[in-house]
Tab-separated table of C-alpha atoms and ligand atoms in Angstrom:
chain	number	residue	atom	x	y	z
O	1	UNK	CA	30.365	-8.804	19.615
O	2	UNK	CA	31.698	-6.147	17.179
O	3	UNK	CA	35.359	-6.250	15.995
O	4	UNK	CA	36.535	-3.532	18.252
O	5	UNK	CA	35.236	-5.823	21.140
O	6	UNK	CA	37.775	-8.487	19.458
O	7	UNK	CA	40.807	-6.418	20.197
O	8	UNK	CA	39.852	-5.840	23.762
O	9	UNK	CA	40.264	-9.887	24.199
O	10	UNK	CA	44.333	-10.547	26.479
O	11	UNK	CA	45.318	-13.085	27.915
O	12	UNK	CA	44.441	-12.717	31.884
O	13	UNK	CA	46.857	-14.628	34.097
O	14	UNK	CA	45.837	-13.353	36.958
O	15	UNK	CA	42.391	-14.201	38.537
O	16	UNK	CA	40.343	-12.956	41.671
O	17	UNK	CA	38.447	-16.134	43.869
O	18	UNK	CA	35.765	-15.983	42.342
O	19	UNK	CA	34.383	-19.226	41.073
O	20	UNK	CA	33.277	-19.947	37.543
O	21	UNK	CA	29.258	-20.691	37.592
O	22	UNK	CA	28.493	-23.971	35.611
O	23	UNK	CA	26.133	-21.836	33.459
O	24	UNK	CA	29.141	-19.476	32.286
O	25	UNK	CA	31.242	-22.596	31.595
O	26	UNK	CA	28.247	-24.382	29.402
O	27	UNK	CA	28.110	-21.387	27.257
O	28	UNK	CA	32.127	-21.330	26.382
O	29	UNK	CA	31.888	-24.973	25.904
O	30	UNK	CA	28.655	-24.601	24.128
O	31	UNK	CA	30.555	-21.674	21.922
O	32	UNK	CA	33.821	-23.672	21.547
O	33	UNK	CA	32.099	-26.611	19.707
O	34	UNK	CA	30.583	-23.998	17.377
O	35	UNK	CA	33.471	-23.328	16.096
O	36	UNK	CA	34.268	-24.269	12.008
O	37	UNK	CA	35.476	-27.991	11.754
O	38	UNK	CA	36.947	-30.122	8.800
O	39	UNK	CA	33.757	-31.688	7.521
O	40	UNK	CA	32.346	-31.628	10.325
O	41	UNK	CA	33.946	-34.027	12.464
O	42	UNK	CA	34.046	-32.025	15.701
O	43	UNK	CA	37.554	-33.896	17.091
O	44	UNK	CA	37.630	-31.316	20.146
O	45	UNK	CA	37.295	-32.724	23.627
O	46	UNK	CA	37.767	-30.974	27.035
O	47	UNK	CA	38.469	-32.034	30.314
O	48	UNK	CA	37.597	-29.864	32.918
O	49	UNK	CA	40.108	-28.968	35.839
O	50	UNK	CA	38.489	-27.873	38.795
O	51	UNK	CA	40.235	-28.979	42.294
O	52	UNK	CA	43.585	-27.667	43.450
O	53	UNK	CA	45.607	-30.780	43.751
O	54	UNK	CA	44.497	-31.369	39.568
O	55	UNK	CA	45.493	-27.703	38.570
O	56	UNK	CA	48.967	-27.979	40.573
O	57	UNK	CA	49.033	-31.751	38.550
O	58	UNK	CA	48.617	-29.409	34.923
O	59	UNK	CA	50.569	-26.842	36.301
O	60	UNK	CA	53.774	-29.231	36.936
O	61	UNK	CA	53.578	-30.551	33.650
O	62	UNK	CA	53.454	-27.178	31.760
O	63	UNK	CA	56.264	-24.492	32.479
O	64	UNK	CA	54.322	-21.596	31.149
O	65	UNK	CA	51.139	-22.461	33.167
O	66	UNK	CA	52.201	-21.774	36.809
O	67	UNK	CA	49.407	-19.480	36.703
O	68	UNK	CA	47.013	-22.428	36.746
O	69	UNK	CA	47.894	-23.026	40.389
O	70	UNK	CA	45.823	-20.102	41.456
O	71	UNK	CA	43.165	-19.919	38.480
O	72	UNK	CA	39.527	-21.105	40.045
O	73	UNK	CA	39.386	-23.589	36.773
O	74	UNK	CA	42.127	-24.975	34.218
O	75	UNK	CA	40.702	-26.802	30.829
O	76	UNK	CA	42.503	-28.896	28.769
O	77	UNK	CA	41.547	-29.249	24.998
O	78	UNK	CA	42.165	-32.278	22.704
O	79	UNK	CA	41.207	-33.674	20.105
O	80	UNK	CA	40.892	-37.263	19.000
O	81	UNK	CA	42.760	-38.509	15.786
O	82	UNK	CA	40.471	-41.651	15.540
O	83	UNK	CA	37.817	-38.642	14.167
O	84	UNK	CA	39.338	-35.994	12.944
O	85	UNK	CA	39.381	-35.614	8.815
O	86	UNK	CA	41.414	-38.347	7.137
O	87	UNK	CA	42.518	-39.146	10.546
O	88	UNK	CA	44.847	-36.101	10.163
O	89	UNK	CA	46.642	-34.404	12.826
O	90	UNK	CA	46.861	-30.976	10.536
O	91	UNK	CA	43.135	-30.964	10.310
O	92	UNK	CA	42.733	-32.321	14.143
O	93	UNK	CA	44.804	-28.643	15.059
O	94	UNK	CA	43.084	-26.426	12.442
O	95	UNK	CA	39.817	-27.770	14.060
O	96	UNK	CA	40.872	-28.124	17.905
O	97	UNK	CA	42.723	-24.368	17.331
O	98	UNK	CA	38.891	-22.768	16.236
O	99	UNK	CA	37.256	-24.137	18.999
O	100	UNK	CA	39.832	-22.994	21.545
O	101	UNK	CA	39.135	-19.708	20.157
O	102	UNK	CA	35.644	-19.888	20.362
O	103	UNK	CA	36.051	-20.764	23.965
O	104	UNK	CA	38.189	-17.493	25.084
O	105	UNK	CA	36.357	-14.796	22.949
O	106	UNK	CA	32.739	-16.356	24.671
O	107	UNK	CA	34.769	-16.283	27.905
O	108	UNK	CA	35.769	-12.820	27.276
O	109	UNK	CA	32.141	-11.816	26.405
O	110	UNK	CA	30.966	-13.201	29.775
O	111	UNK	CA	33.638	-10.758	31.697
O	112	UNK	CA	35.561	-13.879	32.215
O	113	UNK	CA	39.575	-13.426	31.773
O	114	UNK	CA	42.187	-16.719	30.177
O	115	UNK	CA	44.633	-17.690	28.999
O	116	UNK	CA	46.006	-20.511	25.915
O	117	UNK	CA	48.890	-22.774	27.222
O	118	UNK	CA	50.381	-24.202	24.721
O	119	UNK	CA	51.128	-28.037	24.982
O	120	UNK	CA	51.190	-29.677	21.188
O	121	UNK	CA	53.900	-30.357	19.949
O	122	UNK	CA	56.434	-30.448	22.884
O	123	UNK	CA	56.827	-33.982	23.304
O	124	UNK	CA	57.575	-33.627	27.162
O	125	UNK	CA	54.097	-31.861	28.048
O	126	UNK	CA	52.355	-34.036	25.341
O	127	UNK	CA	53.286	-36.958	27.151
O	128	UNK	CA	53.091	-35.848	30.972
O	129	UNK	CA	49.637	-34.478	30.281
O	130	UNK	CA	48.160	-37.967	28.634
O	131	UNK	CA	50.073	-39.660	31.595
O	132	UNK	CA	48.523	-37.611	34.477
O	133	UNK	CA	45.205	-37.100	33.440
O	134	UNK	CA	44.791	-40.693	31.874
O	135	UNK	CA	44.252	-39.819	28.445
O	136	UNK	CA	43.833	-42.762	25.686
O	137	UNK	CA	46.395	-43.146	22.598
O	138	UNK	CA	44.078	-41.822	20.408
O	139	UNK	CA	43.599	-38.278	22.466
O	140	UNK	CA	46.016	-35.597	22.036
O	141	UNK	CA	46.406	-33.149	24.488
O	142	UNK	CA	46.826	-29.593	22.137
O	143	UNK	CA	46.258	-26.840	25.234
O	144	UNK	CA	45.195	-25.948	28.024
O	145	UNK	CA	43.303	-22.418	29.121
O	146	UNK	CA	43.657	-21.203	32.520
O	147	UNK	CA	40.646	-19.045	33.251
O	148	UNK	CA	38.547	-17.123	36.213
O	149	UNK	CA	37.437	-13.841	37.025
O	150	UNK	CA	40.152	-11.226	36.095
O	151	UNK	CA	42.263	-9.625	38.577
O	152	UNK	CA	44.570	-7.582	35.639
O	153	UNK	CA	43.170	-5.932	32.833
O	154	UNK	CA	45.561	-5.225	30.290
O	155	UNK	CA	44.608	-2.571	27.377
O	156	UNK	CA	43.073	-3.486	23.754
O	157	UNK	CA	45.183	-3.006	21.130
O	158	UNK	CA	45.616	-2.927	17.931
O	159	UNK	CA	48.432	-5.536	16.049
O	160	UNK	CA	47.508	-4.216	12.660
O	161	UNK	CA	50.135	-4.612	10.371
O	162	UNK	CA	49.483	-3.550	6.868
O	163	UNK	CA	52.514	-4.966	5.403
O	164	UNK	CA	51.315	-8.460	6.541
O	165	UNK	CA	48.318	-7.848	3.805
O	166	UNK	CA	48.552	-8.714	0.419
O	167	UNK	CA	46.455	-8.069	-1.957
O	168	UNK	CA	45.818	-9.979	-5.388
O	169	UNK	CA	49.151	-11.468	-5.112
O	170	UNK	CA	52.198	-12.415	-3.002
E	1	FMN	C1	49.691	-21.775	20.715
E	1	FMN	C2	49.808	-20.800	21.862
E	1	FMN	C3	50.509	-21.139	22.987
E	1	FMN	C4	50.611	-20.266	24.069
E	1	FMN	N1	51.251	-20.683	25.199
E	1	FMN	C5	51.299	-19.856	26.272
E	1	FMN	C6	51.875	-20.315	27.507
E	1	FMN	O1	52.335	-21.465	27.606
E	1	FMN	N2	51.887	-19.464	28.568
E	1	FMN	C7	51.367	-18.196	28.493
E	1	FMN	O2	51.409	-17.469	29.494
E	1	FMN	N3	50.802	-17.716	27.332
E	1	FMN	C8	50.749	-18.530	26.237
E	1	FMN	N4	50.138	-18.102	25.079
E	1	FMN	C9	49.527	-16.746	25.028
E	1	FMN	C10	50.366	-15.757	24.194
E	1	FMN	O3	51.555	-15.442	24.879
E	1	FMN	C11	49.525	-14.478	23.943
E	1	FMN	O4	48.321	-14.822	23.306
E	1	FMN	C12	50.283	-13.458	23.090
E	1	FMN	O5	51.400	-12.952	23.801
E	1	FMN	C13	49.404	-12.279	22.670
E	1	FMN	O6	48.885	-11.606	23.810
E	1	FMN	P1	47.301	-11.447	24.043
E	1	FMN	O7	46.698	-12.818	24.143
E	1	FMN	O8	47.156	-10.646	25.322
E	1	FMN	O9	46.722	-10.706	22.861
E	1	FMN	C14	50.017	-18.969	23.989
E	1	FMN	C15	49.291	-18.623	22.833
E	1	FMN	C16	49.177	-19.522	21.796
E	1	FMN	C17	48.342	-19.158	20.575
């Protein structure tokens, strides 16, 4: 994947039927938990949402993920603070955020389309996530990706910014 391939990678919230073969999946997941974690502690965990009744479960408990209702496949990613470095939460994100990255640029690769939903830290979907899916204390729910086969293609683009680049010092 070159770096022009990068910028070609939106978020697709709309999705044809088409399932997602288990093969495609085990090489996101496989790609996800690739990703760079705080000495290696790998706190990421995914639950994979498959049936409708579970996606419209996700989908009530996070306004900006109606589109999970008709996405063939919904994942939510945690990671568990009993692992993570120092047992910290800011190393738990830094860690969980890489491998959720991982995930959409090797579902991108595939021809595969997503979306992140954010969850962490809004208390409300935090806490109607761990209650609907069954999640223990020590699991935090930080997103979710809603992902199929993609029915919109937007354009790559570009959000260069020079001004955001400093070089030497502030
Ligand atoms: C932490 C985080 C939370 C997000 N939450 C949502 C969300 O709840 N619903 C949604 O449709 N998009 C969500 N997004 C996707 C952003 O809106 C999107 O990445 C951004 O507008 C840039 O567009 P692009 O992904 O097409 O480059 C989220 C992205 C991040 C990183």
């Amino acid at each position: 994947m070159t770096p022009a391939d990068l910028l070609a990678r939106r978020s697709i919230r709309k999705y044809t039927d088409e399932p997602i073969h288990a093969d495609q999946l085990r090489a996101a997941l496989e790609a996800a938990m690739a990703a760079p974690s705080a000495m290696h502690c790998d706190p990421w965990r995914f639950i994979i949402i498959q049936s409708q009744t579970d996606r419209d479960r996700l989908a009530d408990a996070l306004p900006y993920g109606q589109m999970l209702r008709h996405a063939p496949m919904g994942i939510i990613v945690c990671g568990d603070i009993s692992v993570a470095h120092r047992n910290q939460l800011s190393y738990l994100l830094q860690d969980v955020s890489a491998a959720i990255q991982n995930l959409l640029l090797a579902l991108h690769a595939q021809g595969l389309g997503a979306v992140w939903l954010g969850i962490h830290p809004n208390d409300d979907r935090v806490d109607a996530v761990k209650q609907a899916f069954g999640l223990p204390e020590n699991i935090i729910p930080v997103s979710a990706i809603a992902l199929g086969h993609p029915a919109e293609h937007p354009e790559a683009r570009t959000r260069f910014k020079e001004a955001y680049v400093h070089y030497n010092q502030w």
